[in-house]
Coordinates of C-alpha atoms and ligand atoms in Angstrom, one line a residue:
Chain A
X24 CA 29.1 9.2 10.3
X25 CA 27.9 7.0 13.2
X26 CA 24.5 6.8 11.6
X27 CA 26.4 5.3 8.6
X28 CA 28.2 2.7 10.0
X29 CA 25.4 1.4 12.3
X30 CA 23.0 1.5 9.1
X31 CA 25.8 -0.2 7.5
X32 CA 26.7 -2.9 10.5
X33 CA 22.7 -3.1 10.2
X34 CA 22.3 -3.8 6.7
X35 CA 24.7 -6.6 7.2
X36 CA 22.7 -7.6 10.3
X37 CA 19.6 -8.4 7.8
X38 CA 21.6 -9.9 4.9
X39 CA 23.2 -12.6 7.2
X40 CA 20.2 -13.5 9.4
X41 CA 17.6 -13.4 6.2
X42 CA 20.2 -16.6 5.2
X43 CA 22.0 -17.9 8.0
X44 CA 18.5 -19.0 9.6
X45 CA 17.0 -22.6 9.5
X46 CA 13.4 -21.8 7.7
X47 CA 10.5 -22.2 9.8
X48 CA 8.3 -25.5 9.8
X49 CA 5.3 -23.1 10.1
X50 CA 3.6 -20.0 9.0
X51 CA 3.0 -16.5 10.7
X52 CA 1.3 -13.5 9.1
X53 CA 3.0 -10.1 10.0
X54 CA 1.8 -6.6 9.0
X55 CA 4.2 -4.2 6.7
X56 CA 3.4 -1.2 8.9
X57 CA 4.4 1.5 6.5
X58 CA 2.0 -0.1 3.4
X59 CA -1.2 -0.6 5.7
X60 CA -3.5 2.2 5.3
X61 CA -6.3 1.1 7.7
X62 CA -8.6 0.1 5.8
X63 CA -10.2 -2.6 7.7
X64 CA -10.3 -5.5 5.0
X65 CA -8.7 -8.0 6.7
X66 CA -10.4 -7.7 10.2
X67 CA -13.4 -8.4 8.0
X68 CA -12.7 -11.3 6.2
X69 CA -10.9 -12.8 9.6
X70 CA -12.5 -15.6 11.1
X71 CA -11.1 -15.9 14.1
X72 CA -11.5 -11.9 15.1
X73 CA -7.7 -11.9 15.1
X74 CA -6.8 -8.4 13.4
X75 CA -7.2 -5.3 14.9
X76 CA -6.3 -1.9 14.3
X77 CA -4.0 -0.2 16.8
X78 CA -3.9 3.7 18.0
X79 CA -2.0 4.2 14.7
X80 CA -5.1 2.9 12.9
X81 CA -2.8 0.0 11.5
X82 CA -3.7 -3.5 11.7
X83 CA -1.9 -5.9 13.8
X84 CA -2.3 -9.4 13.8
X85 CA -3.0 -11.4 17.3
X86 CA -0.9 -14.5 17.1
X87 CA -2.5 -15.9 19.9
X88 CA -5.5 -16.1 17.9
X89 CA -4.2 -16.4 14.3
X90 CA -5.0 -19.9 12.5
X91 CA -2.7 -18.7 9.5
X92 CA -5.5 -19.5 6.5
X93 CA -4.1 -16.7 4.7
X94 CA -7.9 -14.6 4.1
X95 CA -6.6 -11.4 4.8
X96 CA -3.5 -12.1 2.8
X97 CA -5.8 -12.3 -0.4
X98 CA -8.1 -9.2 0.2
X99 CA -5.6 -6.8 1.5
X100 CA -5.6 -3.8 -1.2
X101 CA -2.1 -2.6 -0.5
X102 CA -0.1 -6.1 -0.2
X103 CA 1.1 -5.5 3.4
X104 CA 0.6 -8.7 5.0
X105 CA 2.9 -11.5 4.4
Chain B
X17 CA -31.2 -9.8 -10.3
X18 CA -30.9 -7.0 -8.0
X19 CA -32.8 -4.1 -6.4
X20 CA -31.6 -1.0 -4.9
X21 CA -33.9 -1.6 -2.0
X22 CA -33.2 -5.2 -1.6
X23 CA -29.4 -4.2 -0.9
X24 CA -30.5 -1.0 1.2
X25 CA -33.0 -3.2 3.5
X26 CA -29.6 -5.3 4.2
X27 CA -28.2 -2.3 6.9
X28 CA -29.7 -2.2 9.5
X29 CA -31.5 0.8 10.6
X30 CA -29.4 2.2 13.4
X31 CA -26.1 1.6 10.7
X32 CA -27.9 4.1 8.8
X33 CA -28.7 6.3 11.7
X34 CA -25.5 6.1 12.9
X35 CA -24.2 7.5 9.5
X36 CA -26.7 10.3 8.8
X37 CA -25.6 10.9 12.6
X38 CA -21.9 11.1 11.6
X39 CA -22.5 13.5 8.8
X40 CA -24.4 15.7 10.5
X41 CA -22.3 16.0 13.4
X42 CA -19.2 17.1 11.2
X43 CA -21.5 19.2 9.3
X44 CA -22.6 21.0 12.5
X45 CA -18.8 21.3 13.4
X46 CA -17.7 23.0 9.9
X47 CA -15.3 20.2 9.4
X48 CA -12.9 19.3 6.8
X49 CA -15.3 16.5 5.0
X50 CA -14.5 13.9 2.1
X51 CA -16.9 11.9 0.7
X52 CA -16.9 9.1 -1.1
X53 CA -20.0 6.9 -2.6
X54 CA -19.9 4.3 -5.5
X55 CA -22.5 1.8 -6.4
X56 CA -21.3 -1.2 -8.6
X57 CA -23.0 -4.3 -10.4
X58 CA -21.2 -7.4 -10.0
X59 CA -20.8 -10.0 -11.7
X60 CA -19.8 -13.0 -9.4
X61 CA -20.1 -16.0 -12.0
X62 CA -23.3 -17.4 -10.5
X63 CA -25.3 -14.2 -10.3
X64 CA -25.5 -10.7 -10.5
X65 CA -26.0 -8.5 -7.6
X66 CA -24.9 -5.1 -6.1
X67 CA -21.9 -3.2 -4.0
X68 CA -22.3 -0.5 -2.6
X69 CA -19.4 1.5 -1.2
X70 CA -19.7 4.8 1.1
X71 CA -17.2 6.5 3.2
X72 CA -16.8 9.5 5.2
X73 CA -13.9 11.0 6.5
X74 CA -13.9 14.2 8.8
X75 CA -11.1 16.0 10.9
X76 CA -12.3 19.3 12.9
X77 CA -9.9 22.0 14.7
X78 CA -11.2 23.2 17.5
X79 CA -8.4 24.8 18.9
X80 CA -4.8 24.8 17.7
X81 CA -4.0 22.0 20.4
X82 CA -7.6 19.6 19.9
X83 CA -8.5 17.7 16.9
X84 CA -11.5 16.0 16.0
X85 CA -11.7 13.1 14.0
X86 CA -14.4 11.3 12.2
X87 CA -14.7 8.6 10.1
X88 CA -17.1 6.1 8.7
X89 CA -16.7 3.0 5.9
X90 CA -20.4 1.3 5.1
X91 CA -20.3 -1.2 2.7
X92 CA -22.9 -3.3 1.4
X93 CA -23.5 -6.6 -1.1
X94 CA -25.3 -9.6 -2.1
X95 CA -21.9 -10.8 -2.8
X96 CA -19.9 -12.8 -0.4
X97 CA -16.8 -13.5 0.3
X98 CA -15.4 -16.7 -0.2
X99 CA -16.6 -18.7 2.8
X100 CA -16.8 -16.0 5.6
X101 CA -19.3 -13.6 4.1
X102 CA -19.9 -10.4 5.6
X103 CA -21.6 -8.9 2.9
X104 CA -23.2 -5.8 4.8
X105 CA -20.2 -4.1 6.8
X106 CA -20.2 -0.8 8.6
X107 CA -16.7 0.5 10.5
X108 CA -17.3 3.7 12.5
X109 CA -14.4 5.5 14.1
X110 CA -14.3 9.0 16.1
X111 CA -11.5 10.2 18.0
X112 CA -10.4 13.6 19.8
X113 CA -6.6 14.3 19.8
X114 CA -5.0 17.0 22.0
X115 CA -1.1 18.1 20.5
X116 CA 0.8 19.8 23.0
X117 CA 4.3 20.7 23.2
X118 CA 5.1 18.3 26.1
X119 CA 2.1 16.1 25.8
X120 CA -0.2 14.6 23.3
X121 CA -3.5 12.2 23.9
X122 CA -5.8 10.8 21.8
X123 CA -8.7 9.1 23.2
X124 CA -11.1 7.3 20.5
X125 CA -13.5 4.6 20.0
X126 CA -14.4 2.5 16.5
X127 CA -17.1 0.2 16.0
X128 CA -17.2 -2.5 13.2
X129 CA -20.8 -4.0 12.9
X130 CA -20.9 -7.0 10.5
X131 CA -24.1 -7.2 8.9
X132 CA -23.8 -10.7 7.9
X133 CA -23.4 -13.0 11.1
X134 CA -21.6 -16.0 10.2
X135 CA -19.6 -18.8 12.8
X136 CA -16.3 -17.5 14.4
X137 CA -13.9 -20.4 13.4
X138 CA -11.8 -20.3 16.9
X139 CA -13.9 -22.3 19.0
X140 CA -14.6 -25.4 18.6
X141 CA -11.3 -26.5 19.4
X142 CA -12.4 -25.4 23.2
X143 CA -15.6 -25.8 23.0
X144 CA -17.0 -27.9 20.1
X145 CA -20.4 -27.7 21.0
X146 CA -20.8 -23.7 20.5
X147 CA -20.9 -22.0 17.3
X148 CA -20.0 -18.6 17.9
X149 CA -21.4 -15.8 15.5
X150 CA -19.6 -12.1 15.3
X151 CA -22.2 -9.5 15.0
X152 CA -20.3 -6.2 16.4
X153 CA -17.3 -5.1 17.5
X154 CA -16.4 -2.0 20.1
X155 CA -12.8 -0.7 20.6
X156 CA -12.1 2.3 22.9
X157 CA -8.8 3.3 23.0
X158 CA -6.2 5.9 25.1
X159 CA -2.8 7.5 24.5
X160 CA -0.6 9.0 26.1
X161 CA 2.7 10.7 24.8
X162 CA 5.2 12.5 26.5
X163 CA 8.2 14.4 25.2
X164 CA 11.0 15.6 27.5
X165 CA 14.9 16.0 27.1
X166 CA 15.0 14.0 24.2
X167 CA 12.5 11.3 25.8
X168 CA 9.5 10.4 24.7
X169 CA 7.2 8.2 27.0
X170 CA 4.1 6.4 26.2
X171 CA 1.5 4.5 27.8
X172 CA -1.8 3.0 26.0
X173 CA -5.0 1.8 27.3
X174 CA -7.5 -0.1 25.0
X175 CA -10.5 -2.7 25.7
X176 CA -11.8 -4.4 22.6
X177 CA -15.4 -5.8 22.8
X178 CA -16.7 -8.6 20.4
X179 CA -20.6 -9.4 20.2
X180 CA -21.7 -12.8 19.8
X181 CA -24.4 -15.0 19.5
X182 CA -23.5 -18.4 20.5
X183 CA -26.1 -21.6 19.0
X184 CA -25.6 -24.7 21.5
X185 CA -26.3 -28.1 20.0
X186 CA -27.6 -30.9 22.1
X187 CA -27.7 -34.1 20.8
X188 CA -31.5 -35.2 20.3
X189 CA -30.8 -39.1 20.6
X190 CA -35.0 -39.9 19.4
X191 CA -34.1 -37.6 16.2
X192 CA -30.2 -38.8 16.1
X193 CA -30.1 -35.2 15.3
X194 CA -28.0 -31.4 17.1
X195 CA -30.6 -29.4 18.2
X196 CA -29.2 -25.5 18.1
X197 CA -30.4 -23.2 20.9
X198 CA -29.8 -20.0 20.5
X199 CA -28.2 -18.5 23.5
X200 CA -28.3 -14.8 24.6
X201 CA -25.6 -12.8 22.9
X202 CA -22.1 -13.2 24.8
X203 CA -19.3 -10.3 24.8
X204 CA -15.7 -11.8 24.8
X205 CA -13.4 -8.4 26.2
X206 CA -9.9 -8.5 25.7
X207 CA -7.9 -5.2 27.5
X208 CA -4.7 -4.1 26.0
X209 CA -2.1 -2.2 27.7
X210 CA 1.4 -0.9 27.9
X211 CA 4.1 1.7 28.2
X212 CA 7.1 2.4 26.6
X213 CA 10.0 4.7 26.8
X214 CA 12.5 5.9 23.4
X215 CA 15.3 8.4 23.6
X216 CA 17.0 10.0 20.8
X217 CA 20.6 9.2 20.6
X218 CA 21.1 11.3 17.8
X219 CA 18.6 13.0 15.3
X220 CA 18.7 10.5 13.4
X221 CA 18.9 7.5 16.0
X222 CA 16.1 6.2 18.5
X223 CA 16.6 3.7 21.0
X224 CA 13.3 2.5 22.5
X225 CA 11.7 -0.5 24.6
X226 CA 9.1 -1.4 26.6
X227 CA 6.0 -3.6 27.9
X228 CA 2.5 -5.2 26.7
X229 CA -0.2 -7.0 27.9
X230 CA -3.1 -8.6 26.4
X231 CA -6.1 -10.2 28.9
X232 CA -8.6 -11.9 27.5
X233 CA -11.9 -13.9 28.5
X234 CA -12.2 -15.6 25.3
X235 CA -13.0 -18.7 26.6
X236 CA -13.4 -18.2 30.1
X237 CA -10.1 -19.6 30.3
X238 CA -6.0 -17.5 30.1
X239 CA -5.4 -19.0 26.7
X240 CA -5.8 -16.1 24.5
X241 CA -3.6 -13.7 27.0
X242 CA 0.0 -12.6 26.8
X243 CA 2.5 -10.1 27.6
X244 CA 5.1 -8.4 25.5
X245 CA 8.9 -7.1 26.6
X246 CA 10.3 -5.1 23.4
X247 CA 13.7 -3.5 22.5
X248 CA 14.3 -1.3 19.7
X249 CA 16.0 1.0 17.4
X250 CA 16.0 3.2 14.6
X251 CA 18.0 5.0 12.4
X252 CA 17.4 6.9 9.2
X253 CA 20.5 8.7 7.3
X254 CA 20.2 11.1 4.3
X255 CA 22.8 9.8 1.8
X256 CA 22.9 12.4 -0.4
X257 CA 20.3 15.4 -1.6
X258 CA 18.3 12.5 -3.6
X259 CA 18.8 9.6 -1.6
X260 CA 17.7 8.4 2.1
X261 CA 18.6 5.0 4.1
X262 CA 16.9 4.1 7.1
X263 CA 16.3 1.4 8.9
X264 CA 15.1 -0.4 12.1
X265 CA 15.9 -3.7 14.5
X266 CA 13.0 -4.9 16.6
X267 CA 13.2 -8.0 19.2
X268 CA 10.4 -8.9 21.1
X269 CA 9.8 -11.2 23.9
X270 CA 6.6 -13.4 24.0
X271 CA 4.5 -14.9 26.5
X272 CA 1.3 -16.7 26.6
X273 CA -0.2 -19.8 26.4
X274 CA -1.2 -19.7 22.4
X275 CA 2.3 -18.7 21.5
X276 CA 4.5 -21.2 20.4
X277 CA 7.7 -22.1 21.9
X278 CA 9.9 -21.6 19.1
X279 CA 8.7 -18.0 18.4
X280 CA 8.7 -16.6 21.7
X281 CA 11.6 -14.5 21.2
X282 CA 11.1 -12.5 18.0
X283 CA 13.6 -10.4 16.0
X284 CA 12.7 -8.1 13.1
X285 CA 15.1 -6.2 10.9
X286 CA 14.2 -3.9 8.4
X287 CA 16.1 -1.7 5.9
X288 CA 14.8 0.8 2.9
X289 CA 16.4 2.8 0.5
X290 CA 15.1 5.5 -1.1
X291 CA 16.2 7.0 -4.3
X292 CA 15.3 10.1 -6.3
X293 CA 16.5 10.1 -10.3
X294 CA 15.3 13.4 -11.2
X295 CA 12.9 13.8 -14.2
X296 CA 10.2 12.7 -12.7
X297 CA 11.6 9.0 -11.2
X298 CA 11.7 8.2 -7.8
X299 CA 11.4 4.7 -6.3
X300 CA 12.4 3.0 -3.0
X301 CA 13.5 -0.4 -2.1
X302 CA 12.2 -2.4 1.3
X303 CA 13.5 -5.5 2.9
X304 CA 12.4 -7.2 6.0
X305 CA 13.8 -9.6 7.8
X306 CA 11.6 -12.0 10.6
X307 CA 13.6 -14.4 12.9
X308 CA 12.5 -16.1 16.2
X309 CA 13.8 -18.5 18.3
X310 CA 12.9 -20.2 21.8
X311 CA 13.6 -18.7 25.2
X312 CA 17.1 -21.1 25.0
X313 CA 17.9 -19.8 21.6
X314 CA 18.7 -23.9 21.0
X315 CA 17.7 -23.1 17.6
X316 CA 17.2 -19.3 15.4
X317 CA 14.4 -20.1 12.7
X318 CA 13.8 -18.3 10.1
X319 CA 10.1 -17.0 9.7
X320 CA 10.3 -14.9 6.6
X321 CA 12.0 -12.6 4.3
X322 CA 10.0 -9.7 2.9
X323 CA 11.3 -7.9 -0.3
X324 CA 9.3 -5.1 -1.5
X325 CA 9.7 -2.2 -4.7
X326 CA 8.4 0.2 -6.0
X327 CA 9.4 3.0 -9.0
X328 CA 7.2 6.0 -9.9
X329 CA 7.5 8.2 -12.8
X330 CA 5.7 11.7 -12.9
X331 CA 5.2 13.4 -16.1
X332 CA 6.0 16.5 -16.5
X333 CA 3.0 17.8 -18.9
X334 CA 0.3 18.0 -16.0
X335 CA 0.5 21.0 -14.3
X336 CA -1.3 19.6 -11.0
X337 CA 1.6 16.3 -11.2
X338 CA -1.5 14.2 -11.0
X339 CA -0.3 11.7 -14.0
X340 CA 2.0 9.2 -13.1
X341 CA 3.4 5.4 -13.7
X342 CA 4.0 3.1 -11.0
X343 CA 5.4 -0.3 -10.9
X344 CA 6.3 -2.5 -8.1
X345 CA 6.8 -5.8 -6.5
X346 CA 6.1 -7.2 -3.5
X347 CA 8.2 -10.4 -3.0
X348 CA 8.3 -13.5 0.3
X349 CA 10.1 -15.9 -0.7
X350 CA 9.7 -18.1 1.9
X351 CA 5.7 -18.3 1.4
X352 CA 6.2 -18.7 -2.0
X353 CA 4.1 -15.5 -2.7
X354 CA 4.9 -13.6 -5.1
X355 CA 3.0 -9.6 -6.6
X356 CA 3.8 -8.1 -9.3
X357 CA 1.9 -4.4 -9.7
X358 CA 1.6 -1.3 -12.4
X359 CA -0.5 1.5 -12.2
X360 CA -1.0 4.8 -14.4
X361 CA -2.9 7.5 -13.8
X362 CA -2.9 10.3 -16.5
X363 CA -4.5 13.6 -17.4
X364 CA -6.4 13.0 -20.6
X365 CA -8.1 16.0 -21.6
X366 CA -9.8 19.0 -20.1
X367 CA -10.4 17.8 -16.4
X368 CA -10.7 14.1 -17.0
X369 CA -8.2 11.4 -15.8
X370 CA -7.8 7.7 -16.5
X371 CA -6.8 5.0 -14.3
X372 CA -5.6 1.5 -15.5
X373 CA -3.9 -0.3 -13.4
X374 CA -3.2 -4.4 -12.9
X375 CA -1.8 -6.9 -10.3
X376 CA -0.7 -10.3 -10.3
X377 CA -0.4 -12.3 -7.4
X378 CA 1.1 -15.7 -7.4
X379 CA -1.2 -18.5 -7.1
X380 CA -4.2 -16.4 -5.8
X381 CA -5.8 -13.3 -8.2
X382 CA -5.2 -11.5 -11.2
X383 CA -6.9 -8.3 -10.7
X384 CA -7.5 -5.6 -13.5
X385 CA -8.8 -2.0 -13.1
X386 CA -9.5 0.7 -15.1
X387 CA -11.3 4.2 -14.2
X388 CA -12.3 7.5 -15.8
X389 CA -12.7 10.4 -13.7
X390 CA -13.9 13.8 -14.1
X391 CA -12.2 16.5 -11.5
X392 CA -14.2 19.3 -10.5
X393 CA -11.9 20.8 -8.5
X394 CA -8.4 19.4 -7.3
X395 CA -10.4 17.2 -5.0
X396 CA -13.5 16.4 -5.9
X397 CA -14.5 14.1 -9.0
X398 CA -16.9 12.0 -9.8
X399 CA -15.8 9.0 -11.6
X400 CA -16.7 5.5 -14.1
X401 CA -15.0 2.5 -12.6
X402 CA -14.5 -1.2 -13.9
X403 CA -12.7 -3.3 -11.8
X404 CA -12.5 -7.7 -12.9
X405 CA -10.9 -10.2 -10.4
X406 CA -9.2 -13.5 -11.9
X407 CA -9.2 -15.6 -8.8
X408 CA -7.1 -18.9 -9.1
X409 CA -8.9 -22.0 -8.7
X410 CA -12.0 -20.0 -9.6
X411 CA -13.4 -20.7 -13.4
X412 CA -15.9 -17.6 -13.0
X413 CA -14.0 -14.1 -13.3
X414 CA -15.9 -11.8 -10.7
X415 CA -16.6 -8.0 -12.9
X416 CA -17.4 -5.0 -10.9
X417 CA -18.9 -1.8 -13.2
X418 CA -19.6 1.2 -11.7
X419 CA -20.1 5.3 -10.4
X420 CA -19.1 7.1 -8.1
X421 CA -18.5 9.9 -6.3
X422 CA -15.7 11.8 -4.3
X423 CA -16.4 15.1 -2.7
X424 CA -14.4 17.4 -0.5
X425 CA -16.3 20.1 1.5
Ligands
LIG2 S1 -4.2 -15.6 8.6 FE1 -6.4 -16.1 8.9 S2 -6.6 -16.2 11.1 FE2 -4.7 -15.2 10.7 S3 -5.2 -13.0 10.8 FE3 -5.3 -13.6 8.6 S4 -7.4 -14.1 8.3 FE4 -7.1 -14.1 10.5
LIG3 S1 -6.3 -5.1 4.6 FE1 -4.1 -4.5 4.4 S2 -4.1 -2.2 4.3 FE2 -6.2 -2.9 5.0 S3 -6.0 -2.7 7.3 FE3 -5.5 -4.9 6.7 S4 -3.3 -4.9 6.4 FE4 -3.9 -2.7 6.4

């Protein structure tokens, strides 16, 4: 029952803040965790060696380094960055 | 045209050996092995040339507790990509895992060489008269996980290792020309580090935080370093027998010179449904929520919303539940990006399968597939594959035909 009501009260969470929020002037690539398999593609095609995988063997994108061109946007197989 | 031996003399030698190494070691070890070679002809509008795609994957027991793991992805191609080639790419991965009932570790190191050295695009901004060129790059990694009285502690060490060349250009005022000099090869190191802590409020809820550090030497210079604080939970709930909620709140704290002040304090909400229909239909249904804001919160901005889909229908006339239809959609509003996905596979005749399958994505690719495969075992096929790219903006449509192999030992 607590699990319901916090995944409720969490649900509700998302919905406001997805459109209570001012949009952002600028871009940042994130990484859907659960669709990346690894596979490497976008640390290849990025050219500012700002991908890496972590000690899951998922990628992760270094926003220190990211230039946001969107490369590994277009070559990842499984659509998980966005 | 193309030769086999033109696209074979683009790896380098010790790529090779290190392969050949690879296999042999997990042969030597009896491990669980999957293969996987395919050799295309592509079509790329201008010209037609070759890809070549191998891959190795091998996990080895050695005791109940210790795992070995092996993998290896070569690939290789007169084709390049857009205008960062790295047509000849090798990523090389090993890894020894101990699972105790207290304690786990994994200690592993991956290589990726790229074949095809071409100019690092982050530099000239510091230092514009350096071109930097990738050729390799070296990551050794440790964890540490500990479980106790419903906590679980972590800790990770890991030291990533970039090879470049750098070319200096000096301004020849007789010539009114850059001179490049090749310098020797430079490593940039960045160290990555942290610990957390999570504890189990209920069996279906975690609570978890903790600490990150990045240290770089990029530029001789802090700006590529920064440190993490992190909060977090989790909780999953089973609905009913055929349905599952879960779902996860993330805030992160930023620092470092390269991170900008509005998103220094991060927040990322996620929820996902899952649903089974019976027959056959299952599906699930993801959305992500990114926020940030500065260290005042003066003002929450909105980042993105990610919305993602997916509904899978397995017939019922294969007895292996190999044949299946997928459909999906992968929606951000907020970047205007847009994919919409279907995929069947289905048992044809005998042992042979076929694979169509097609994406859109807005703005960038239409992308069409189709595959014929012949199973010699549950595993094991080897296989006629077509795959076409419709880039947008691109007149050319880039064809790949070829065979290939996948083999389980
Ligand atoms: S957006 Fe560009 S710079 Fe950023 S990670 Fe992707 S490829 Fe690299
Ligand atoms: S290309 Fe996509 S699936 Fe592959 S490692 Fe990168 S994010 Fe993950």
């Amino acid at each position: 029952m607590r699990c319901k009501i916090i995944l409720i009260i969490l649900s509700l969470l998302v919905m406001l803040s997805g459109f209570a929020c001012k949009k952002a002037v600028w871009v940042e690539y994130k990484i859907d965790r659960n669709s990346c398999n690894g596979c490497g593609e976008c640390i290849r095609v990025c050219p500012n060696d700002a991908v890496y995988l972590d000690s899951d063997g998922k990628a992760v994108i270094d926003q220190t380094k990211c230039t946001q061109c969107a490369k590994c946007v277009v070559v990842c197989p499984n659509k998980a960055i966005y | 045209m193309y030769s086999v031996c033109k696209v074979c003399s683009g790896m380098s030698k010790q790529s090779y050996l290190l392969a050949i190494g690879l296999v042999l070691i997990s042969v030597c070890l009896g491990a669980e092995i999957n293969l996987q070679s395919g050799f295309y002809s592509a079509d790329t509008g201008n010209e037609t040339t070759f890809l070549s795609k191998n891959r190795l994957d091998a996990e080895f027991t050695i005791s109940p507790f210790v795992q070995l793991k092996i993998g290896s992805k070569a690939e290789t191609s007169d084709f390049t990509i857009d205008s960062f080639p790295q047509n000849r790419w090798m990523n090389n991965y090993m890894a020894v895992s101990y699972g105790g009932e207290i304690l786990k570790a994994e200690a592993g190191y991956r290589n990726i060489l790229f074949g095809a050295s071409q100019n690092m695009q982050l530099y000239p901004r510091w230092n514009p008269v350096t071109d930097f060129r990738r050729n390799a790059q070296h990551q050794v990694m440790l964890n540490l996980d500990a479980e106790y009285a419903g906590f679980v502690i972590d800790g990770y060490v890991a030291t990533k290792n970039l090879l470049a060349n750098p070319i200096e250009y000096t301004y020849d005022f007789v010539t009114d020309t850059n001179v490049p000099n090749m310098l020797p090869s430079k490593s940039h190191d960045e160290l990555y580090a942290g610990a957390g802590i999570a504890f189990q409020l209920h069996p279906s809820i975690t609570l978890g935080g903790g600490y990150g550090h990045k240290q770089s030497n990029f530029t001789d210079s802090d700006v590529y370093s920064s440190s993490e604080y992190f909060l977090y939970s989790q909780a999953e709930h089973k609905l009913s027998p055929s349905s599952r909620i879960s779902g996860s709140i993330n805030w992160k704290h930023i620092n470092g010179e390269a991170i900008r002040d509005e998103a220094r304090n991060n927040l990322l909400s996620s929820i996902r449904y899952q649903q089974s229909f019976g027959f056959g239909l299952n599906g699930f249904v993801s959305f992500m929520n990114d926020i940030c804001s500065d260290d005042q919160v003066k003002q929450v901005w909105l980042v993105s919303n990610y919305i993602r889909s997916h509904l899978q229908y397995h017939f019922g006339y294969d007895p292996v539940g190999a044949s299946y239809l997928l459909a999906g959609a992968v929606i951000v509003p907020e970047k205007e990006s847009e994919t919409w996905f279907v995929e069947s596979n289905m048992h044809l005749i005998g042992n042979v399968y076929g694979n169509t399958g097609y994406s859109y994505r807005k703005n960038l690719e239409n992308y069409y597939q189709i595959k014929l495969s012949y199973f010699f075992n549950h595993f094991s096929e080897c296989y006629l594959q077509s795959f076409v790219k419709d880039l947008a903006g691109n007149k050319d449509l880039q064809s790949y035909y070829g065979l290939g192999v996948s083999i389980r030992l």
